[in-house]
XYZ file of C-alpha atoms in Angstrom:
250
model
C 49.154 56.949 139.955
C 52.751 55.682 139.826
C 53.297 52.378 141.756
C 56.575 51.360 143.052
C 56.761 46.655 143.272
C 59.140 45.957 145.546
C 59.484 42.079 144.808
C 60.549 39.009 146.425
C 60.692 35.283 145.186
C 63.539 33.438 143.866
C 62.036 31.744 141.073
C 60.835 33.013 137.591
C 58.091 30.291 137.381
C 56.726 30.858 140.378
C 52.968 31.526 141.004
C 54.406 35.028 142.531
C 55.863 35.572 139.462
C 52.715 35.465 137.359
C 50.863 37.152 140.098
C 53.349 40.202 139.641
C 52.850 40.262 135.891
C 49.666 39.990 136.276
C 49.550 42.998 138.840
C 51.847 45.378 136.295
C 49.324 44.346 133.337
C 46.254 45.354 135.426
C 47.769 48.566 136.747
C 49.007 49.535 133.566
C 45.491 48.751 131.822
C 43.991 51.251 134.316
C 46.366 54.090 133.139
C 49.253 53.702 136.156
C 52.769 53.431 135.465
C 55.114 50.331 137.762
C 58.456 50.404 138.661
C 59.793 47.320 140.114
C 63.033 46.287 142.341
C 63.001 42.474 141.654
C 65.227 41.792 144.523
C 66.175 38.488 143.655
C 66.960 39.566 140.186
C 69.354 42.103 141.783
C 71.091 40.109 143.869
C 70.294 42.833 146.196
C 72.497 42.539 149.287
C 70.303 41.940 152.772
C 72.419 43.018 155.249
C 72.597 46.612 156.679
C 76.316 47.464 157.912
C 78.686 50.289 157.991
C 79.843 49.727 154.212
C 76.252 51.573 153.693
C 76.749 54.698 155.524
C 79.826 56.013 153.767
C 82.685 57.499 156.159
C 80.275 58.037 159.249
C 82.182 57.390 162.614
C 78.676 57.030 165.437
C 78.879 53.530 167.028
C 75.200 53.997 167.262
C 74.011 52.471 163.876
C 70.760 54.066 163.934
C 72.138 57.237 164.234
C 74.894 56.846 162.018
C 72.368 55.815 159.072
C 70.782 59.430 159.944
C 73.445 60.923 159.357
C 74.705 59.050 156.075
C 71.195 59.980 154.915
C 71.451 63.720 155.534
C 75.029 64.079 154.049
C 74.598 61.975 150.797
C 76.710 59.382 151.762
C 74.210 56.516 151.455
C 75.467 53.574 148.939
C 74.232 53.841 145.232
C 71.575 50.505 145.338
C 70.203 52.458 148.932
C 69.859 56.143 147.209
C 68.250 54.719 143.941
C 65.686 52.378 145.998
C 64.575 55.316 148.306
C 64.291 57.762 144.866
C 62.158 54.741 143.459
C 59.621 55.240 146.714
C 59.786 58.985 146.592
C 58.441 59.093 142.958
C 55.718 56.611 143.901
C 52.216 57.385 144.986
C 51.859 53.621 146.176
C 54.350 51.421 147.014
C 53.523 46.971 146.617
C 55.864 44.394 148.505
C 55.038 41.176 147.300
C 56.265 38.299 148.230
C 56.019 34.349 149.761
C 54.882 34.059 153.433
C 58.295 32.040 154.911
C 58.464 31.426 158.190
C 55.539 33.605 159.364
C 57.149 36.314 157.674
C 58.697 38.550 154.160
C 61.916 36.505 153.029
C 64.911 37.397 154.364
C 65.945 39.640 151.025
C 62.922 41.719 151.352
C 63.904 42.197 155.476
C 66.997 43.358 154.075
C 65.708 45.711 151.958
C 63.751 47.253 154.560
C 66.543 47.284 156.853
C 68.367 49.137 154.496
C 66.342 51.393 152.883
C 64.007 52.901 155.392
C 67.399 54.226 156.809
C 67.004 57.129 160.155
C 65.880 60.477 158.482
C 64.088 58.676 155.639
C 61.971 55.617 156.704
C 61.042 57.938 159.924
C 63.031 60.543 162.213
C 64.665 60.964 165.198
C 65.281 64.914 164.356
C 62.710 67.341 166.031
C 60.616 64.723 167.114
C 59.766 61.347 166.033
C 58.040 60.932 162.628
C 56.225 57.981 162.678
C 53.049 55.992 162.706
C 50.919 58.242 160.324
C 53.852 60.822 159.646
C 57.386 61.370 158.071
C 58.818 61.244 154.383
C 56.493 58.754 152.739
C 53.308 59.929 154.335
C 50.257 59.951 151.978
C 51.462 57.313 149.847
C 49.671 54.119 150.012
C 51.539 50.900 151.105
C 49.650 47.457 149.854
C 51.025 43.479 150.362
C 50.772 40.895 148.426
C 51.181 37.990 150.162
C 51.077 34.387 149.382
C 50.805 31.313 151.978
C 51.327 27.660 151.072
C 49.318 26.779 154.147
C 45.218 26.874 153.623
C 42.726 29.969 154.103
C 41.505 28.130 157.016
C 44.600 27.621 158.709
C 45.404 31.658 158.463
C 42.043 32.860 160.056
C 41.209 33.783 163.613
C 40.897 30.050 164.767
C 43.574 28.678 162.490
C 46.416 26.965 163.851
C 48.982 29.436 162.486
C 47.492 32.806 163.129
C 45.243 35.090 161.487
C 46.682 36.633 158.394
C 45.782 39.937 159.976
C 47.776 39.266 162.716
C 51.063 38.073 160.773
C 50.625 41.026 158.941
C 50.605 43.062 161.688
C 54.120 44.334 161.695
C 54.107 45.009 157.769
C 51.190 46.828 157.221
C 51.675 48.717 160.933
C 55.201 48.140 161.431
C 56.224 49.311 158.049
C 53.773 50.598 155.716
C 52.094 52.944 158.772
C 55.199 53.315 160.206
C 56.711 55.326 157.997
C 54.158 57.407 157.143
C 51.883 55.016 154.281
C 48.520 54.747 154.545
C 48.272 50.314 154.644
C 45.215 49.080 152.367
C 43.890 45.892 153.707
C 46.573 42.938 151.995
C 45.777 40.540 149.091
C 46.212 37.504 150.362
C 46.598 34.045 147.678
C 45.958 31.175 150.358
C 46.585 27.468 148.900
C 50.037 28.220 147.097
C 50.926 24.907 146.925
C 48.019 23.048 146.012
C 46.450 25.656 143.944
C 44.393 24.325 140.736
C 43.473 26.609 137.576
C 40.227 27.303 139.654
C 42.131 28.669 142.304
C 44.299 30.307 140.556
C 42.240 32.401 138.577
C 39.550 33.209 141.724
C 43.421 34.751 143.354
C 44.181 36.480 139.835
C 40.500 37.935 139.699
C 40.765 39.122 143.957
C 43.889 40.627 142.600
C 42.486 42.644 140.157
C 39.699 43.790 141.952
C 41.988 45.226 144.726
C 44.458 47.026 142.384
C 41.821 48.158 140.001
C 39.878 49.918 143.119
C 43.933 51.000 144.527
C 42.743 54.774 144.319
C 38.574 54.180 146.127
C 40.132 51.780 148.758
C 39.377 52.813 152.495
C 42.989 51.914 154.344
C 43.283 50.278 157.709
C 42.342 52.597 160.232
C 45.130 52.673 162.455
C 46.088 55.093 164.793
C 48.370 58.172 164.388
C 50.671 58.029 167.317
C 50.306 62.254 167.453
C 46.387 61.567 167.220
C 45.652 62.165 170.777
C 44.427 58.646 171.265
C 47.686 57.492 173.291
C 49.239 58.905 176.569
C 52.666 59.633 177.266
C 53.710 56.573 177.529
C 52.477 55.255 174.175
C 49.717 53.480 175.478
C 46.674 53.675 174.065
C 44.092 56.021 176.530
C 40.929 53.617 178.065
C 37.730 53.678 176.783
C 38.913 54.787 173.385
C 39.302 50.746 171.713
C 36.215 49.288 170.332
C 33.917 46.603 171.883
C 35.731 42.952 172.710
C 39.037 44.574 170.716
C 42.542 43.536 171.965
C 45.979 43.000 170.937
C 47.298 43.994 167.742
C 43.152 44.982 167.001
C 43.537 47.817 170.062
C 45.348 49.910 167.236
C 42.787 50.138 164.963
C 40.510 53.344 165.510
């Protein structure tokens, strides 16, 4: 397989940091090749504005990026990042939890790179949530949380993980197409100890050496015939005592 690291933290001596190396050395050990965007290493810009499109005129953006996309007049840094995600079979984004969320870079990248007609489609139909260009590749996150395991589960104060992940793994990776693995997630960051640190290193591993065997989320294609017209998932078809965000999940 060829995996694409799309990677956010603005420090070299970061525990991210050596969890990235440490993800390129075990993928590479098991016979994949990495690419990585480093985006603080980039200096990648995070906003999405005209001066992307190229000499498109629509006031709507959204449709504007479509059709910047399907004339070739995307900027340089978009083209080569969405050539970078074609070639891969699975695509990483790792990165620090801030503020319940990916950094602000990585948001940028997104914004920018899963332009209209690429990241999903408004030609012909929608293409999204199990469909459109990046469909069949896998999409896996790497995630890091200063705050405690305990305080990221189903009774913790901030949330389950699952839940804050929700609009990465559904809302991006799914969303355009990617089949989402379950994340890695390194709890602790800030008080981690050499214990802790290798138990995350050796979860790591695990996941990334099984990338290929592991069974993804099983979310719901929205052309699956388990929602209505409205988008609304049918009755009868969510499993026992599910709700929210879990209603999704076949």
């Amino acid at each position: 397989m060829h995996v694409h690291i799309v990677y956010a933290h603005p420090s070299t001596g970061s525990l991210n940091a050596a969890l990235r190396d440490e993800a390129i050395r075990t993928l590479e050990a098991r016979g994949h090749s990495t690419t990585l965007s480093d985006l603080y290493a980039m200096k990648w810009k995070p906003v999405a504005d005209y001066d992307d499109l190229g000499p498109v005129t629509d006031e709507n953006f959204m449709e504007a990026s479509g059709e910047a996309h399907r004339s070739g007049t995307l900027s340089d840094d978009i083209r080569r990042e969405q050539q970078l995600l074609l070639d891969a079979d699975a695509v990483i984004l790792q990165f620090p939890l801030w503020w319940f969320t990916m950094p602000a870079i990585m948001k940028g990248w997104v914004d920018r790179v899963l332009t209209n007609g690429f990241g999903y489609g408004t030609v012909r139909g929608w293409r999204r949530y199990g469909e459109g260009v990046l469909a069949g590749k896998h999409g896996l996150a790497i995630v890091t949380t200063g705050a405690a395991e305990a305080h990221m589960s189903d009774r913790g104060i901030n949330g389950s993980i699952d839940d804050l992940l929700f609009p990465i793994n559904h809302g991006i990776f799914f969303y355009t197409g990617m089949d989402a693995l379950p994340p890695v997630h390194i709890a602790g960051a800030v008080r981690l100890d050499e214990d802790g640190y290798r138990a995350g290193v050796e979860r790591l591993r695990r996941r990334l050496e099984a990338l290929e065997e592991t069974e993804p989320i099983a979310y719901r294609a929205q052309r699956g015939g388990d929602y209505d017209e409205h988008r609304r998932l049918k009755p009868g078809l969510e499993r026992p005592g599910a709700s929210g965000f879990d209603l999704h999940i076949a």
